[in-house]
Coordinates of C-alpha atoms and ligand atoms in Angstrom, one line a residue:
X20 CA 42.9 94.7 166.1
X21 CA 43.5 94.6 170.1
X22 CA 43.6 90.4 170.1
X23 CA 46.0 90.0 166.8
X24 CA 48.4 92.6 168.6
X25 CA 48.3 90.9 171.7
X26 CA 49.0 87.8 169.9
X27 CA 51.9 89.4 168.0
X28 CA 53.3 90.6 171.5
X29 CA 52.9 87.2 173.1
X30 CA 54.6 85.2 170.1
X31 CA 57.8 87.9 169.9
X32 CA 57.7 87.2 174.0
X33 CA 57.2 90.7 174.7
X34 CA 53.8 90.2 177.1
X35 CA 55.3 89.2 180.6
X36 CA 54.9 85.8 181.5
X37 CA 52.2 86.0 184.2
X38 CA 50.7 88.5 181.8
X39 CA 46.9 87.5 182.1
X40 CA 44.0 89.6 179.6
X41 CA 40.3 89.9 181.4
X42 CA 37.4 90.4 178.7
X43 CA 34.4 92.1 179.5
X44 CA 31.2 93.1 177.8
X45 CA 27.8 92.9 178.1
X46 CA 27.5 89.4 176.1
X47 CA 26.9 86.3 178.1
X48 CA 29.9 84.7 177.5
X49 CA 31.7 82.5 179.5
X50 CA 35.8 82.2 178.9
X51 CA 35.5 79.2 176.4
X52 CA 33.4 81.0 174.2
X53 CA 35.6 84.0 174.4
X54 CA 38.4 82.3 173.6
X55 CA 37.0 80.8 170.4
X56 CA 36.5 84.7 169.5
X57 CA 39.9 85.3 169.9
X58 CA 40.4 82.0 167.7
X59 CA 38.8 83.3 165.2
X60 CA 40.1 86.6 165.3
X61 CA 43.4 85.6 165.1
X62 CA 42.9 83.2 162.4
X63 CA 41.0 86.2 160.5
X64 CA 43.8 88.7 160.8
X65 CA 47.8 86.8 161.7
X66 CA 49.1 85.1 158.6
X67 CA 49.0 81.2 159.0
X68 CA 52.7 80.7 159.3
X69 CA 52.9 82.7 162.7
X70 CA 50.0 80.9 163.9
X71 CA 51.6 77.9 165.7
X72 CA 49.1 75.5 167.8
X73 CA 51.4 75.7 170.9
X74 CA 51.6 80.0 170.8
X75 CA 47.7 80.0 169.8
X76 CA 47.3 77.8 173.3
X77 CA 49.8 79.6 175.6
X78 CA 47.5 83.1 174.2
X79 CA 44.5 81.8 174.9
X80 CA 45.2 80.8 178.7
X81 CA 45.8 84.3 178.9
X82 CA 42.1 85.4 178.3
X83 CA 39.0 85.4 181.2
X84 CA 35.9 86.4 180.6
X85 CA 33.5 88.3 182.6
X86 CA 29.8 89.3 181.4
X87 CA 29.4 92.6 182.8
X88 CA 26.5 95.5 182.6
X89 CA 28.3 98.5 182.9
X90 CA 25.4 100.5 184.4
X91 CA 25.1 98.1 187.0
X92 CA 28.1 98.8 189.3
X93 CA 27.4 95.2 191.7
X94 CA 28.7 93.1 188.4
X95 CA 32.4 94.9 188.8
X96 CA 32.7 93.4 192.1
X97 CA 32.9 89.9 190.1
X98 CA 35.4 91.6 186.9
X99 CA 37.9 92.7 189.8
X100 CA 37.9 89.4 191.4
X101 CA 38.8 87.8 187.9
X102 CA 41.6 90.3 187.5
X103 CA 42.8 89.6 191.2
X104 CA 46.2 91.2 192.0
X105 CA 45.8 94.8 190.8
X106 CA 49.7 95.8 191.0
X107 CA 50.3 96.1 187.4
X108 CA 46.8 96.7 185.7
X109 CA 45.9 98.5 182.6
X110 CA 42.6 98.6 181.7
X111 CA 41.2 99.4 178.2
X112 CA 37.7 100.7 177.1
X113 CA 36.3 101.0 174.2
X114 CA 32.9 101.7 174.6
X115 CA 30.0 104.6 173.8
X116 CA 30.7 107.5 175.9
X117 CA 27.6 107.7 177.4
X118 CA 28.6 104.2 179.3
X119 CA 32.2 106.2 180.6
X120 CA 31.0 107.4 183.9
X121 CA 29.0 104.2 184.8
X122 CA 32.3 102.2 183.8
X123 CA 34.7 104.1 185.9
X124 CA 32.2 104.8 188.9
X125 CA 31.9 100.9 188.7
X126 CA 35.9 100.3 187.9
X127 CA 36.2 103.0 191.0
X128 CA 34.0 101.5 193.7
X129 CA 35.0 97.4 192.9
X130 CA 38.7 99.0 193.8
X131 CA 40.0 99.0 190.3
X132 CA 41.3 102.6 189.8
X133 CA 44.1 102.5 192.6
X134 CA 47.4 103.8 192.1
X135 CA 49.0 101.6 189.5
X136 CA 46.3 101.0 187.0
X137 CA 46.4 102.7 183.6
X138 CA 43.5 104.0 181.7
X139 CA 43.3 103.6 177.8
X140 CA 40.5 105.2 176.2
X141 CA 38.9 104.3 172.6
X142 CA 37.4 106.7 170.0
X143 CA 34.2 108.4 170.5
X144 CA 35.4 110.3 173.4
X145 CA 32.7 112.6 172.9
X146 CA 31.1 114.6 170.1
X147 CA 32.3 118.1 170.8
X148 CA 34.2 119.9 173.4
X149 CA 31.8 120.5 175.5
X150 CA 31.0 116.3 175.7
X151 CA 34.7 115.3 175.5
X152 CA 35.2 117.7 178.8
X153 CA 32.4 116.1 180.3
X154 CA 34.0 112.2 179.4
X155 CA 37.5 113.5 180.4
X156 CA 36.2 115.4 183.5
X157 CA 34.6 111.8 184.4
X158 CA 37.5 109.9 183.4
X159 CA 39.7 112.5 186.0
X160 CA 37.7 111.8 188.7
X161 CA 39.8 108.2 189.2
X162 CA 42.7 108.5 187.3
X163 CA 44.9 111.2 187.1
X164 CA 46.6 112.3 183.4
X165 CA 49.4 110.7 183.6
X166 CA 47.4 107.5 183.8
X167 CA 45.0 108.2 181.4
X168 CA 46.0 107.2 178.0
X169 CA 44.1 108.3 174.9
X170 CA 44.5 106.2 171.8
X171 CA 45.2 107.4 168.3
X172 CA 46.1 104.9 166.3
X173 CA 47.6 106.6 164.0
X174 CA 50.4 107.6 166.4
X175 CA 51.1 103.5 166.7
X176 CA 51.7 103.6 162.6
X177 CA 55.5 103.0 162.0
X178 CA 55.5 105.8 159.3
X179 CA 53.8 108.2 161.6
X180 CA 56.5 107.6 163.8
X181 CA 58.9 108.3 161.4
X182 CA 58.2 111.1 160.3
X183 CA 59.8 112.4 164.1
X184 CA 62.8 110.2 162.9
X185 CA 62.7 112.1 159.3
X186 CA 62.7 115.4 160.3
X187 CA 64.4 115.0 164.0
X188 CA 67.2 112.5 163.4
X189 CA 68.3 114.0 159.8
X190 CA 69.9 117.5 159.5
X191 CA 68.9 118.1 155.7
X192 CA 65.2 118.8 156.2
X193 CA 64.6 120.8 159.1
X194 CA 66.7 124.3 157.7
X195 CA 64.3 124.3 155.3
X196 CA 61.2 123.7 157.1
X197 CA 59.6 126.4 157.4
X198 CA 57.8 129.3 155.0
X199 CA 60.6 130.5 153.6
X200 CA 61.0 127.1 152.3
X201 CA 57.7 124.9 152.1
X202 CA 55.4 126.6 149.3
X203 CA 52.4 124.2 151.1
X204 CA 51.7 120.9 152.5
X205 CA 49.1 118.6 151.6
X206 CA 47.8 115.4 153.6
X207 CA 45.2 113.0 152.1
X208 CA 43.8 110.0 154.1
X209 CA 41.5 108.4 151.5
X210 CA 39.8 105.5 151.9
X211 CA 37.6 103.1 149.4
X212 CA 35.2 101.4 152.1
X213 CA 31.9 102.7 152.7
X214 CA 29.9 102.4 155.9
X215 CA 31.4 98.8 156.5
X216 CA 27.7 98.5 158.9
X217 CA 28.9 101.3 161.0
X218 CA 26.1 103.4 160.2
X219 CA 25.1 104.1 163.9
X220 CA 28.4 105.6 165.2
X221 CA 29.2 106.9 161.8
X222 CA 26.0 109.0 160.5
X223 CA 26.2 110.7 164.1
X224 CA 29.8 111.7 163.1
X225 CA 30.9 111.9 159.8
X226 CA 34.4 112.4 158.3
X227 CA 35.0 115.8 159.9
X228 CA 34.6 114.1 163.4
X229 CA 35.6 111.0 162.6
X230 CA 39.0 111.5 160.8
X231 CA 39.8 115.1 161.0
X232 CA 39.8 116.0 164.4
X233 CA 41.9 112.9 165.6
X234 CA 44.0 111.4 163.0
X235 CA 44.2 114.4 160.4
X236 CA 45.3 117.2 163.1
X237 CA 47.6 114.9 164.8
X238 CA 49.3 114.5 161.6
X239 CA 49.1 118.1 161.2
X240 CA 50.6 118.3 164.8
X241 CA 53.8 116.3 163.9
X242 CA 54.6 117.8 160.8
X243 CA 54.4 121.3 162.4
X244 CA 55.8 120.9 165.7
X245 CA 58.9 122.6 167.1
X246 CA 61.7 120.3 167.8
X247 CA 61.2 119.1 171.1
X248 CA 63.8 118.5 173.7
X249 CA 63.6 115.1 174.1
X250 CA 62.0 112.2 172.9
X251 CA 59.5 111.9 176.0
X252 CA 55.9 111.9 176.4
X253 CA 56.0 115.6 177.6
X254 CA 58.4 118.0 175.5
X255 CA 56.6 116.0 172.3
X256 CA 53.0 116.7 173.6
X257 CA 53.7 120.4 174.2
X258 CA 55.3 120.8 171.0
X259 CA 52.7 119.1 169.7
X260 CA 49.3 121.0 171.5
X261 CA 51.2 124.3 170.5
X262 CA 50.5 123.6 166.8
X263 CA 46.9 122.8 167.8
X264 CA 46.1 126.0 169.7
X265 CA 47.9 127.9 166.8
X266 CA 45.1 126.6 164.1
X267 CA 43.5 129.3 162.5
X268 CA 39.8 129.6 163.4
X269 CA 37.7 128.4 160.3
X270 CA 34.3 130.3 161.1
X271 CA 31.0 131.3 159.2
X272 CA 32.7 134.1 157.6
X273 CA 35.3 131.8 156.0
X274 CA 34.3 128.2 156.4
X275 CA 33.0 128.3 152.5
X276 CA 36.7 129.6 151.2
X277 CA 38.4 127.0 153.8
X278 CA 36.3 124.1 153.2
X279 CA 34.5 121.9 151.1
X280 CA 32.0 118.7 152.4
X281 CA 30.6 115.8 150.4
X282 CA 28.5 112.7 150.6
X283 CA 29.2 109.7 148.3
X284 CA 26.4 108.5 145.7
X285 CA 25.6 105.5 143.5
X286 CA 29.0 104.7 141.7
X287 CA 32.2 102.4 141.3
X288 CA 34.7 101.0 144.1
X289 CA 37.3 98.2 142.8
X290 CA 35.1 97.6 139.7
X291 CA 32.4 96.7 141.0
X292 CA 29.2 99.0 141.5
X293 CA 28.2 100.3 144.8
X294 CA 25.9 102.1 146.4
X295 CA 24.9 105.6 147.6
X296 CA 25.4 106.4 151.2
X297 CA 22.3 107.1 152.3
X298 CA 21.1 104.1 150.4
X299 CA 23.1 102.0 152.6
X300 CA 22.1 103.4 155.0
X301 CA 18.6 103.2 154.6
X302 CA 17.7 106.6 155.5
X303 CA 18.2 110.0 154.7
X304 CA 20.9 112.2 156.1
X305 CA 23.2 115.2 155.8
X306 CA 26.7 113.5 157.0
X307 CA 29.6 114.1 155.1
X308 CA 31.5 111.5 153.8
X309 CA 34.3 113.8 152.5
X310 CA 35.7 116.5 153.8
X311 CA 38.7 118.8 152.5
X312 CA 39.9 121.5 153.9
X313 CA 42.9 124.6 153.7
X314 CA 44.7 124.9 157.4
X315 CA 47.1 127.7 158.5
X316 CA 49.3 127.5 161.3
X317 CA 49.5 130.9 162.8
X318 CA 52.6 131.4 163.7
X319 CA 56.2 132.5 162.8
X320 CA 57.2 128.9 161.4
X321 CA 53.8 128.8 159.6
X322 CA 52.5 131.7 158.4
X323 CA 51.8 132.2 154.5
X324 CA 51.7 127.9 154.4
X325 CA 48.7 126.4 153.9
X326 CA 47.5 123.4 154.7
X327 CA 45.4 121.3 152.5
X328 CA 43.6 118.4 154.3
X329 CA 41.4 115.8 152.5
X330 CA 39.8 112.8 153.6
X331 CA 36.6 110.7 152.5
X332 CA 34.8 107.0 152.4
X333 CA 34.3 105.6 148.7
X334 CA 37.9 107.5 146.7
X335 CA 39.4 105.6 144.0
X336 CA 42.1 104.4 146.4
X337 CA 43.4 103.7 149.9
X338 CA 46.4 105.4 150.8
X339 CA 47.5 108.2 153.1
X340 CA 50.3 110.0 152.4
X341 CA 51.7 113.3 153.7
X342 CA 53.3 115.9 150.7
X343 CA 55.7 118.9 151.7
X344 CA 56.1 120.6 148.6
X345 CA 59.0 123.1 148.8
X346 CA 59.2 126.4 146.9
X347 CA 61.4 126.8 143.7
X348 CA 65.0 127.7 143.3
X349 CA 65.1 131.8 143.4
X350 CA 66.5 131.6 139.6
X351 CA 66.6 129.1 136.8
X352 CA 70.4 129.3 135.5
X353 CA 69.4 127.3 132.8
X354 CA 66.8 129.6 131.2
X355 CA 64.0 128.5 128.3
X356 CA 66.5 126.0 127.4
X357 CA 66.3 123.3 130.2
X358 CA 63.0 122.8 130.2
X359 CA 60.6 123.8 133.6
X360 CA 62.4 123.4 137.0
X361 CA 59.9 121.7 139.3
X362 CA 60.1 122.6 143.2
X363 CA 61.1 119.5 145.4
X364 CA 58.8 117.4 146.8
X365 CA 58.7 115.1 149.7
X366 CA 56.0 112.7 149.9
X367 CA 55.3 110.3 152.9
X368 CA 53.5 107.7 152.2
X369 CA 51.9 106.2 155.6
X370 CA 50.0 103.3 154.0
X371 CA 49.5 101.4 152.3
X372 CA 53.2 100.5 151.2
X373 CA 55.1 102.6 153.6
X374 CA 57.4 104.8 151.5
X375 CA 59.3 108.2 151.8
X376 CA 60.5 109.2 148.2
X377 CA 61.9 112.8 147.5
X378 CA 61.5 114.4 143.8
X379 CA 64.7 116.0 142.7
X380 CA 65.6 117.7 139.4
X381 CA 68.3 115.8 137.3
X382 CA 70.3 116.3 134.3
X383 CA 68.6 113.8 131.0
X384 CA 71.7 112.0 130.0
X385 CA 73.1 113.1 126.5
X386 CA 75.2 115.8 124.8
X387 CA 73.0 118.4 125.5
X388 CA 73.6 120.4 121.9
X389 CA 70.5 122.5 122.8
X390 CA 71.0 123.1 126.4
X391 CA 70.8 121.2 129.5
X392 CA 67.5 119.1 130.2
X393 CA 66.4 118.9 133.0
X394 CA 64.0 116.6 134.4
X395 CA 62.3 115.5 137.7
X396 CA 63.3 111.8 139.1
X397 CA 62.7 110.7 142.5
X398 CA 64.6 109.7 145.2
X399 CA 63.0 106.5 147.0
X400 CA 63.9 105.9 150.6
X401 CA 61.7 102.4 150.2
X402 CA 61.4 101.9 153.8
X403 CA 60.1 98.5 152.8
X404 CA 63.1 97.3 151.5
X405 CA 65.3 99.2 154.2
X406 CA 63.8 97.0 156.7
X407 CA 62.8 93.5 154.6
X408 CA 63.6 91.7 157.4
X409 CA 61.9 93.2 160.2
X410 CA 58.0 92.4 160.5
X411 CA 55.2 95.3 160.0
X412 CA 53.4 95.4 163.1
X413 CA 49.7 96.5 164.2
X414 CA 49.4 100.1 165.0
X415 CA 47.7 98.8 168.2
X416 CA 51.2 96.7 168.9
X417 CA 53.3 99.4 169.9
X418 CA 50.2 101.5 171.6
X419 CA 49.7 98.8 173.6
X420 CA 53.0 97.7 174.6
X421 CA 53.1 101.5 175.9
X422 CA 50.5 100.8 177.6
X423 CA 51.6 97.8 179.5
X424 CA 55.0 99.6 179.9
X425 CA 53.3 103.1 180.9
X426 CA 54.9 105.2 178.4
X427 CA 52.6 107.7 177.4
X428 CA 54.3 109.8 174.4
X429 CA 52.3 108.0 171.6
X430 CA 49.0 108.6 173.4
X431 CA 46.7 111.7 173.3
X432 CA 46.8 114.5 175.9
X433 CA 43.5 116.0 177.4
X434 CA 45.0 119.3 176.2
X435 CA 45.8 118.2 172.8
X436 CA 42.3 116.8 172.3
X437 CA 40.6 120.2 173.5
X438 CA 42.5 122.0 171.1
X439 CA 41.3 119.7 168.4
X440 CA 37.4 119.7 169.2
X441 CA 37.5 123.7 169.5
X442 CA 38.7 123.9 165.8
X443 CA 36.5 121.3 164.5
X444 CA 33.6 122.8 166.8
X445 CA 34.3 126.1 164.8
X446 CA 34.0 124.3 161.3
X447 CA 30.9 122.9 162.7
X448 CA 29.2 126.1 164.0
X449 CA 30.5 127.8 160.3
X450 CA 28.5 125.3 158.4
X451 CA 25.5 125.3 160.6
X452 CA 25.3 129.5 160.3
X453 CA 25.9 129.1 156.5
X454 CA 23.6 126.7 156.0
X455 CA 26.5 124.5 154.1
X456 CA 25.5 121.0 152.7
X457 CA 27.5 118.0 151.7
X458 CA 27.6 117.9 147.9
X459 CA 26.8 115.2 145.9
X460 CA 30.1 113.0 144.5
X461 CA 30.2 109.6 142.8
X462 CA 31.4 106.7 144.7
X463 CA 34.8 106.0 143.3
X464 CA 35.8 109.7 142.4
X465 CA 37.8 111.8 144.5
X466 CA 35.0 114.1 145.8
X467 CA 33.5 116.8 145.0
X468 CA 34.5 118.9 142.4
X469 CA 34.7 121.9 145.1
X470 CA 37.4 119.9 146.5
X471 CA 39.5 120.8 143.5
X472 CA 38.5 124.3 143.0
X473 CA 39.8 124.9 146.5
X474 CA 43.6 124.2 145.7
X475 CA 43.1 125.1 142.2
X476 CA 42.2 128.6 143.3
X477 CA 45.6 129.1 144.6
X478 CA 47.8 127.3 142.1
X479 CA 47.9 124.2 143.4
X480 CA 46.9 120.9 142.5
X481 CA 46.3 117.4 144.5
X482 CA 48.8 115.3 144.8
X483 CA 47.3 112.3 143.3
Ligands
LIG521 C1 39.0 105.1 162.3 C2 37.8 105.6 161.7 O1 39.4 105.9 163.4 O2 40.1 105.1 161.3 C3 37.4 104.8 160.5 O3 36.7 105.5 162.6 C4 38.5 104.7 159.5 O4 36.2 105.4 159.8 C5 39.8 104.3 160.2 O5 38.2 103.8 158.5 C6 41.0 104.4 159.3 O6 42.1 103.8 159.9 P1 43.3 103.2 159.0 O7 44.3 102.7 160.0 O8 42.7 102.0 158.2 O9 43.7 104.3 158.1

């Protein structure tokens, strides 16, 4: 992802000229044999028209390499000699957290965490609160928050970003944004890979960690939020961490109500068989693959809404999409005769085909001898045709374009992600006391069965 987006930057001419992109890792690579990673990559991931020779050569200069142990803090000595003039410098790891403090004690002592430098920091930042204090306590030690810039990259997806522009730049949603007008929202992130050989990071986290508390709870956060003032990197985030501290605790004495965990078996992706999780990977193990779950907001905005959340490896499809279904009209003036009135719904779709289409009632076309009909059609705003001309970008395009350009609204407070990991750690510590397993589902299927029962319970269904 990061080399395709840097390529995507370069070719649009938005990396500055003297712009130069130091690569370091523990392999013993010299620059050449970086650069033909980066050949590949972008020959893997850019479509072949944008790949001109001459851009693919003016991108590659960019890159240096620099074979670095990141536990031995002499080698950084040699990495800030290859970045030489530190004025402008971000710096981006992604790395396992336990290597964190060695990196930045090294970054720190070769003089690469002075006053201009930028910190980005990848996914696992930890496992818990307690170890994402400890990785952001580390990380604070040489760069202050303003500098330190946690990715989500779901806050670099253009829909994501629209849904600010949705409910912000348009008057028509927003007096009805609340729970005396939204019966419930549901968000599903489903996904029909499996492991994809991630197995190490992955079994360690599973979906609750790995999708929930990041992508699912920002989404959460945005959809929730109180307008904010201004479009900057500090009214949004405090709207934002608001709606994370407001989360209702999900404990032991409600976690089996609230939530419902699965782990994928033997069954079916794409047609083609495929197999059980622990199969793959080759050992036993408790993870879950799927998670669902029913959020409330607690306060004034909030309260009656619930939240359902869903998320899981091996579903019958890919897509994310966001659904605010509003309550129904106070009284049907049409009676038996017009057939049911379905309550709006606006669905925002975040991938894959962008789309934001609202469900309307409408009168069937005719004489109507036996009353009005009505009947539900939507209204498509098909952002993909809105904008035909203008190119889909990378997620990591616009994060890291931030990045270069220090604007940190898109990126993660240290706030915002403590607020996260003390909900999740509740969830955690309400399975763990109940002794609550992942259940069983077929690959292909959308969970477990539970996962149903839990919105059926209240009258609702998924959104499918
Ligand atoms: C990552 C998770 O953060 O997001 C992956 O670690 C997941 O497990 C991925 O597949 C999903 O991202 P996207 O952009 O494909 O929805």
């Amino acid at each position: 992802m990061l080399l395709p987006s840097l390529f995507g930057l370069d070719v649009d001419g938005l990396l500055p000229t003297g712009l130069r992109i130091v690569a370091t890792a523990r392999s013993g690579l010299d620059t050449e044999g970086f650069a033909e990673i980066a050949r590949t990559a972008l020959t893997e991931h850019i479509d072949a028209e944008r790949l001109d020779p001459d851009r693919v050569a003016v991108f590659l200069a960019r890159l240096r390499y620099v074979s670095l142990e990141a536990t031995d803090s002499a080698g950084f000595a040699e990495l800030a000699s290859a970045v030489g003039d530190q004025a402008d410098l971000s710096i981006f790891l992604s790395t396992a957290p336990s290597l964190f403090g060695p990196t930045i004690a090294g970054l720190r002592s070769a003089g690469l965490a002075g006053d201009g430098v930028r910190l980005a920091l990848e996914k696992p930042l930890g496992s818990d609160l307690e170890s994402s204090r400890a990785i952001n306590d580390q990380v604070a030690a040489a760069f202050p928050e303003a500098r330190t810039f946690r990715i989500d990259h779901y806050l670099g997806k253009e829909t994501v970003q629209n849904l600010l522009a949705l409910r912000f730049g348009n008057a028509l949603f927003e007096p009805l944004w609340h729970t005396g007008g939204i019966d419930h929202v549901q968000i599903t992130v489903s996904e029909t890979v499996g492991l994809e050989g991630r197995g190490d990071y992955y079994d360690g986290m599973g979906a609750l960690r790995d999708m929930v508390q990041n992508h699912m709870l920002q989404l959460v956060a945005l959809v929730a939020m109180e307008p904010p003032a201004k479009f900057d990197a500090t009214s949004v985030r405090d709207e934002k961490v608001k709606v994370l501290r407001s989360l209702r605790p999900i404990d032991a004495g409600t976690v089996e109500a609230c939530c419902v965990i699965g782990q994928y078996g033997d069954g079916a992706s794409g047609g083609q068989p495929v197999l059980a999780y622990t199969t793959e990977l080759a050992r036993v193990s408790a993870t879950e693959t799927f998670v669902a779950l029913k959020l409330h907001v607690d306060n004034w905005r909030w309260q009656g809404v619930p939240f359902y959340l869903r998320t899981g490896k091996r579903l019958p499809e890919r897509h994310s999409e966001i659904t605010i279904q509003f309550k129904g009209v106070p009284h049907s003036i049409f009676g038996a005769k017009g057939g049911p009135l379905r309550p709006n719904r606006l669905v925002i779709r975040l991938q894959p085909h962008e789309n934001i289409r609202l469900s309307i009632m409408a009168k069937e076309p005719g004489l109507d001898r036996d009353g009005l009909r009505l009947r539900e059609v939507p209204l498509d705003i098909g952002l993909a045709n809105a904008f035909a001309d203008v190119r889909r970008r990378i997620a990591y395009e616009r994060l890291l374009l931030d990045l270069i350009g220090g604007d940190p609204t898109l990126f993660v407070r240290r706030d915002e992600v403590e607020a996260q990991w003390t909900y999740i750690d509740g969830i955690r510590a309400g399975w763990k006391a109940t002794g609550m397993t992942p259940k069983t589902y077929g690959a292909g299927s959308w969970g477990p069965s539970a996962a149903i029962a839990l919105t059926e319970r209240d009258g609702v269904s998924w959104y499918d």
